[in-house]
Coordinates of C-alpha atoms and ligand atoms in Angstrom, one line a residue:
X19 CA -12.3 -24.1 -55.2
X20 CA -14.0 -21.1 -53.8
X21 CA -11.3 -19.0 -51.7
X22 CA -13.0 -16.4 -48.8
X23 CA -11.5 -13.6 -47.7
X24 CA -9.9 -13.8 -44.4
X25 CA -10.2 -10.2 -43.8
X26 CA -11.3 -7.3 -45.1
X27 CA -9.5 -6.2 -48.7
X28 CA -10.7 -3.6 -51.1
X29 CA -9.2 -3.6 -54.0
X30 CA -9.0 -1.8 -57.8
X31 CA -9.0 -3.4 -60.7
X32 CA -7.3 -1.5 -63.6
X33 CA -6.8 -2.7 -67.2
X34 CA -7.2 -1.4 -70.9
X35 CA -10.5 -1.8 -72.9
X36 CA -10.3 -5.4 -74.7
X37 CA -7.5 -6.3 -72.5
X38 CA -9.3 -9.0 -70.7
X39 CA -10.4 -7.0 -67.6
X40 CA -13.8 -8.8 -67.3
X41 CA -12.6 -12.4 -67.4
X42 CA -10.1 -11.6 -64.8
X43 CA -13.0 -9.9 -63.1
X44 CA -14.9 -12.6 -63.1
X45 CA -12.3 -15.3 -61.4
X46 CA -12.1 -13.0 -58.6
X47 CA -15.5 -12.7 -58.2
X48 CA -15.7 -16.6 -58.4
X49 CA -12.7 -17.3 -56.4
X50 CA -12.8 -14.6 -53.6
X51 CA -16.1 -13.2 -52.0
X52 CA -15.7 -9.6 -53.5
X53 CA -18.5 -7.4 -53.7
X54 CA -18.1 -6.0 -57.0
X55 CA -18.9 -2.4 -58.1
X56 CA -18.9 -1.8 -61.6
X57 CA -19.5 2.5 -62.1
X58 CA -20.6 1.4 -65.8
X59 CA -23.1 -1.1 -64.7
X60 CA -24.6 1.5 -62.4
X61 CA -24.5 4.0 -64.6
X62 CA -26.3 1.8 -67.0
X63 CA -29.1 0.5 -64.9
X64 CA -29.7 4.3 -63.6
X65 CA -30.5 4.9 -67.4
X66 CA -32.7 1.6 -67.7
X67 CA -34.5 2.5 -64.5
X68 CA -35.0 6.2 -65.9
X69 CA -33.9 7.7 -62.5
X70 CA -32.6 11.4 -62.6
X71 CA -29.3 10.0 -62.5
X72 CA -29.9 8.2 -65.5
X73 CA -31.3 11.2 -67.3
X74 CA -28.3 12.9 -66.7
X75 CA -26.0 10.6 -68.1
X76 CA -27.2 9.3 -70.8
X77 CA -26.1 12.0 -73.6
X78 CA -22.6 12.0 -71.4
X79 CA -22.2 7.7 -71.8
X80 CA -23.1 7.2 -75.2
X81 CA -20.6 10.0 -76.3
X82 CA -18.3 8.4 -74.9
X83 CA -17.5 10.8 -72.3
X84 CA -16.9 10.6 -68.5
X85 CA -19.8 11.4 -66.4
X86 CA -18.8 14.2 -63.8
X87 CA -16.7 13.0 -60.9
X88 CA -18.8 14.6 -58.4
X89 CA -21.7 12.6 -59.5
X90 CA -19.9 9.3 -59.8
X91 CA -18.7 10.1 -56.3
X92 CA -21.3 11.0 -54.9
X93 CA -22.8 7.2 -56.0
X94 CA -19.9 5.2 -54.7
X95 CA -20.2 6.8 -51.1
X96 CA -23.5 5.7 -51.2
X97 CA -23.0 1.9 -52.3
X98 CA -20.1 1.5 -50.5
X99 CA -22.0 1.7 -47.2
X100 CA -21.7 -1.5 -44.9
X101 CA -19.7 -2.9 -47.8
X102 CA -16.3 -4.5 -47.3
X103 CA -14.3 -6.8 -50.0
X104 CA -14.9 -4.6 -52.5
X105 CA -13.6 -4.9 -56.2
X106 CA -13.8 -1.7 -57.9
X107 CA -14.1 -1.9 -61.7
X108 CA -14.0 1.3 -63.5
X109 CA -13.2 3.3 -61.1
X110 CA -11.2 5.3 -60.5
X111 CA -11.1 6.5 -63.6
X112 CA -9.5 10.1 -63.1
X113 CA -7.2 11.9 -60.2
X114 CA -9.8 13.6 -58.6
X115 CA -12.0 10.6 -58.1
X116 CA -9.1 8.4 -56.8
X117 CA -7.8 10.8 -54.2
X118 CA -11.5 11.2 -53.0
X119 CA -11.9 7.6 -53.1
X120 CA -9.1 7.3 -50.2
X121 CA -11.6 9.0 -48.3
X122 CA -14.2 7.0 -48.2
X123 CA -12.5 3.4 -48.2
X124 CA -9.2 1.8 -47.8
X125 CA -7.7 0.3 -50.7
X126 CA -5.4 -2.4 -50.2
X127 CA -4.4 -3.6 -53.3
X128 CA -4.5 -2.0 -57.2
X129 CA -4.6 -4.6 -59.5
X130 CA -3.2 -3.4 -62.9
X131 CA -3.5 -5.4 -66.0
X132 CA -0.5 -5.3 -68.1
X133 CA -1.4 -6.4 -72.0
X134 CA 0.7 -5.0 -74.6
X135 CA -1.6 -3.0 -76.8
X136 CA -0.3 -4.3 -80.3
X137 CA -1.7 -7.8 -78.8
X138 CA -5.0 -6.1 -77.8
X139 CA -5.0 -4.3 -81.3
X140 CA -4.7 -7.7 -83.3
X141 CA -7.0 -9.5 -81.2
X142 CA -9.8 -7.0 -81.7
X143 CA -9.4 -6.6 -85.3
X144 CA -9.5 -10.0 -86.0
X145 CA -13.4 -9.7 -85.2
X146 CA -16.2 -9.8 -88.1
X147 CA -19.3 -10.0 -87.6
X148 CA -22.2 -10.7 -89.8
X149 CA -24.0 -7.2 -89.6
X150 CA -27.5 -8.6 -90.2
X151 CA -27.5 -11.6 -87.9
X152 CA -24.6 -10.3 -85.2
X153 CA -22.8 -12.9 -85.7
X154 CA -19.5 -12.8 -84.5
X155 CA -16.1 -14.8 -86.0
X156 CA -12.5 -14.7 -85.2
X157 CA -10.4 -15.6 -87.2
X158 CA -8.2 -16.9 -84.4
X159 CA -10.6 -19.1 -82.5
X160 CA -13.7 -19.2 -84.3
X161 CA -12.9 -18.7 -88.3
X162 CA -15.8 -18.6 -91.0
X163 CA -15.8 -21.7 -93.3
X164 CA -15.0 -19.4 -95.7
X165 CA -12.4 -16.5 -95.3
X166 CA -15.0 -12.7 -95.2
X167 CA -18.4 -14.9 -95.4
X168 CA -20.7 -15.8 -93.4
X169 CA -21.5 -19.2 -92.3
X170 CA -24.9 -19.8 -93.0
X171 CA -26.3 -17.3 -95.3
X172 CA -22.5 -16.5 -97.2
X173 CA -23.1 -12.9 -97.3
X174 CA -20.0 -10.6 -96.9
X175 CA -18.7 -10.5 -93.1
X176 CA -17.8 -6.5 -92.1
X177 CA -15.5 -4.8 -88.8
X178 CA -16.7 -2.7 -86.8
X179 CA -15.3 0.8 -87.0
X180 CA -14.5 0.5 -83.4
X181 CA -12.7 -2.6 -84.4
X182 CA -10.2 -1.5 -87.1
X183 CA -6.4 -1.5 -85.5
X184 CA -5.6 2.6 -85.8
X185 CA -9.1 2.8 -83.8
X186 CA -8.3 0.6 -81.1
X187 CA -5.0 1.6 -81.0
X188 CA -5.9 5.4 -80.7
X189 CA -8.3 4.6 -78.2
X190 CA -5.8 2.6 -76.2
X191 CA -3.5 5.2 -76.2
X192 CA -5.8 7.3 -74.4
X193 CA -6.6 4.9 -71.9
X194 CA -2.7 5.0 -71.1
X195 CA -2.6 8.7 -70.9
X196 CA -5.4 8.8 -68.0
X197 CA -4.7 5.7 -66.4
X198 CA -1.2 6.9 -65.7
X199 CA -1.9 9.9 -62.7
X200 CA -3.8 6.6 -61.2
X201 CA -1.2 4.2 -61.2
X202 CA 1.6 6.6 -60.3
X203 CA -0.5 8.1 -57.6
X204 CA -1.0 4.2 -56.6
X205 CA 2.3 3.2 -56.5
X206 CA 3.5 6.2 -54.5
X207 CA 0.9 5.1 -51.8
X208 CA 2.6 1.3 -52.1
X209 CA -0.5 -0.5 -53.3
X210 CA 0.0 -0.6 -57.0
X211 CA 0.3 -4.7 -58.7
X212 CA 1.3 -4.7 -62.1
X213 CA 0.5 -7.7 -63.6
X214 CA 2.0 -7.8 -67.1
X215 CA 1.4 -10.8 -69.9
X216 CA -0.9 -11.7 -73.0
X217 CA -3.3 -14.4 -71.7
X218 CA -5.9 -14.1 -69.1
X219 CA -5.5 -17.5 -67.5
X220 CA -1.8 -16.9 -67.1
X221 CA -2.3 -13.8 -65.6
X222 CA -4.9 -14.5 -63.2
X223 CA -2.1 -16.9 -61.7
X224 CA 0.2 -14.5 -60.7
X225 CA -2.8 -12.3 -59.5
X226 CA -4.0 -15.2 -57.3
X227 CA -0.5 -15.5 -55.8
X228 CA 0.1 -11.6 -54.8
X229 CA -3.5 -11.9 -53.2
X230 CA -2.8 -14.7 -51.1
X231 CA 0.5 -13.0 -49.9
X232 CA -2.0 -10.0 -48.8
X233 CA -4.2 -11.7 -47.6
X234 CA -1.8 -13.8 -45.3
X235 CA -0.3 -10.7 -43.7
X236 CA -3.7 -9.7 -42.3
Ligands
ADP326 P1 -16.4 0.8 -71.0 O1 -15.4 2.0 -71.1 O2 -15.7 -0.5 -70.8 O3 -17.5 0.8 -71.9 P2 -17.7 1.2 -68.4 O4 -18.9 0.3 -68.4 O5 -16.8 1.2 -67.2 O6 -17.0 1.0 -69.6 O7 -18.2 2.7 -68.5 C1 -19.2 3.1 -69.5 C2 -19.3 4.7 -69.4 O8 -19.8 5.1 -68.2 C3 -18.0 5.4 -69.6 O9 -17.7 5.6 -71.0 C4 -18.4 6.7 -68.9 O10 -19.2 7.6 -69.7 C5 -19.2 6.3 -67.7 N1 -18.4 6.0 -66.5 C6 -18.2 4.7 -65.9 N2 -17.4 4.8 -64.9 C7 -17.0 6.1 -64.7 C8 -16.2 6.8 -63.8 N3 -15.6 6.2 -62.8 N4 -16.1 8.2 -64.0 C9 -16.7 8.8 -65.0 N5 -17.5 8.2 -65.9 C10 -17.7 6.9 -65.8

């Protein structure tokens, strides 16, 4: 059943890397009629497109740095015009940008995903992939016929660097260490939902019930 909103809500989504933030993304955007704004999808289409934009952060984004906040800013003001219902994904993603945020748009509800990393860790590295084809196993829900080969040619299956545990959790451990000035400086301003648990559907359930108790008090 597709839910509308009643009223206007903007809201944040926040949640680790692998941690299931784009399914739950995804049910919102199916279930309520959020506009959602993704900084990393524009981003990535200002480098497809080739604007100046895009030129500028291309070296940034595939270092894995973050792209300048008064740039990233300076984007959002614009897109958020004549907006409302708006589900930001990935961003905030430092101090600076949420307190100018607050600025431009009220945001009536943070959204925090709450996955234990160990959880996230073992999920991620129990991904191989066939290098060659892409193919992608795991051993939890869709194992190779035969442990480390691939299906159809056997060839040796390989992880990702990014995939191995110490990476994932070292890179999890500095998600935690800047997402923390946002959720503290969201919970001081009474909008901060932490949703904690280790499956998405689960979750989203809890989610669904917090969002109808906001949106029922509008
Ligand atoms: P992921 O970290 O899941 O790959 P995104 O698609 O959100 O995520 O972002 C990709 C890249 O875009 C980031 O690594 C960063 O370089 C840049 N980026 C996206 N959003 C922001 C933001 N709010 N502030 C600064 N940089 C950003």
């Amino acid at each position: 059943m597709r839910r509308t909103l009643a009223s206007k809500v903007n809201a944040i989504l926040l949640g680790a890397p692998g941690g299931g933030k784009g399914t739950i993304s995804k049910y919102l955007q199916r279930d309520y009629a959020f506009t959602h704004l993704s900084t990393g999808d524009m981003l990535r289409a200002h480098i497809r497109d080739e604007t100046s934009i895009g030129k500028e952060v291309k070296g940034i984004m595939a270092s894995g740095g973050l792209v300048s906040d008064a740039l990233v800013l300076d984007m959002i003001a614009e897109e958020v015009k004549g907006k409302k219902n708006i589900l930001f994904d990935g961003f905030p993603r430092t101090l600076e940008q949420a307190k100018a945020l607050k600025d431009i748009v009220d945001i009536d509800m943070v959204v925090e995903l709450k996955v234990p990393h160990q959880t996230i860790a073992d999920r991620i590295s129990n991904r191989w992939v066939h290098a060659p084809s892409g193919r992608v196993y795991s051993y939890d829900f869709n194992p190779p016929k035969v442990e480390g080969f691939d299906d159809e040619t056997s060839e040796p299956l390989s992880q990702r660097e990014d995939d191995k545990p110490e990476v994932v959790l070292n890179r999890l451990g500095k998600y935690e260490e800047t997402t923390s000035a946002l959720t503290e400086f969201y919970g001081s301003l009474g909008v901060l939902r932490s949703f904690a648990g280790t499956e998405s559907k689960v979750i989203y359930a809890d989610i669904i019930e917090q969002l109808d108790e906001e949106l029922k008090k509008r």
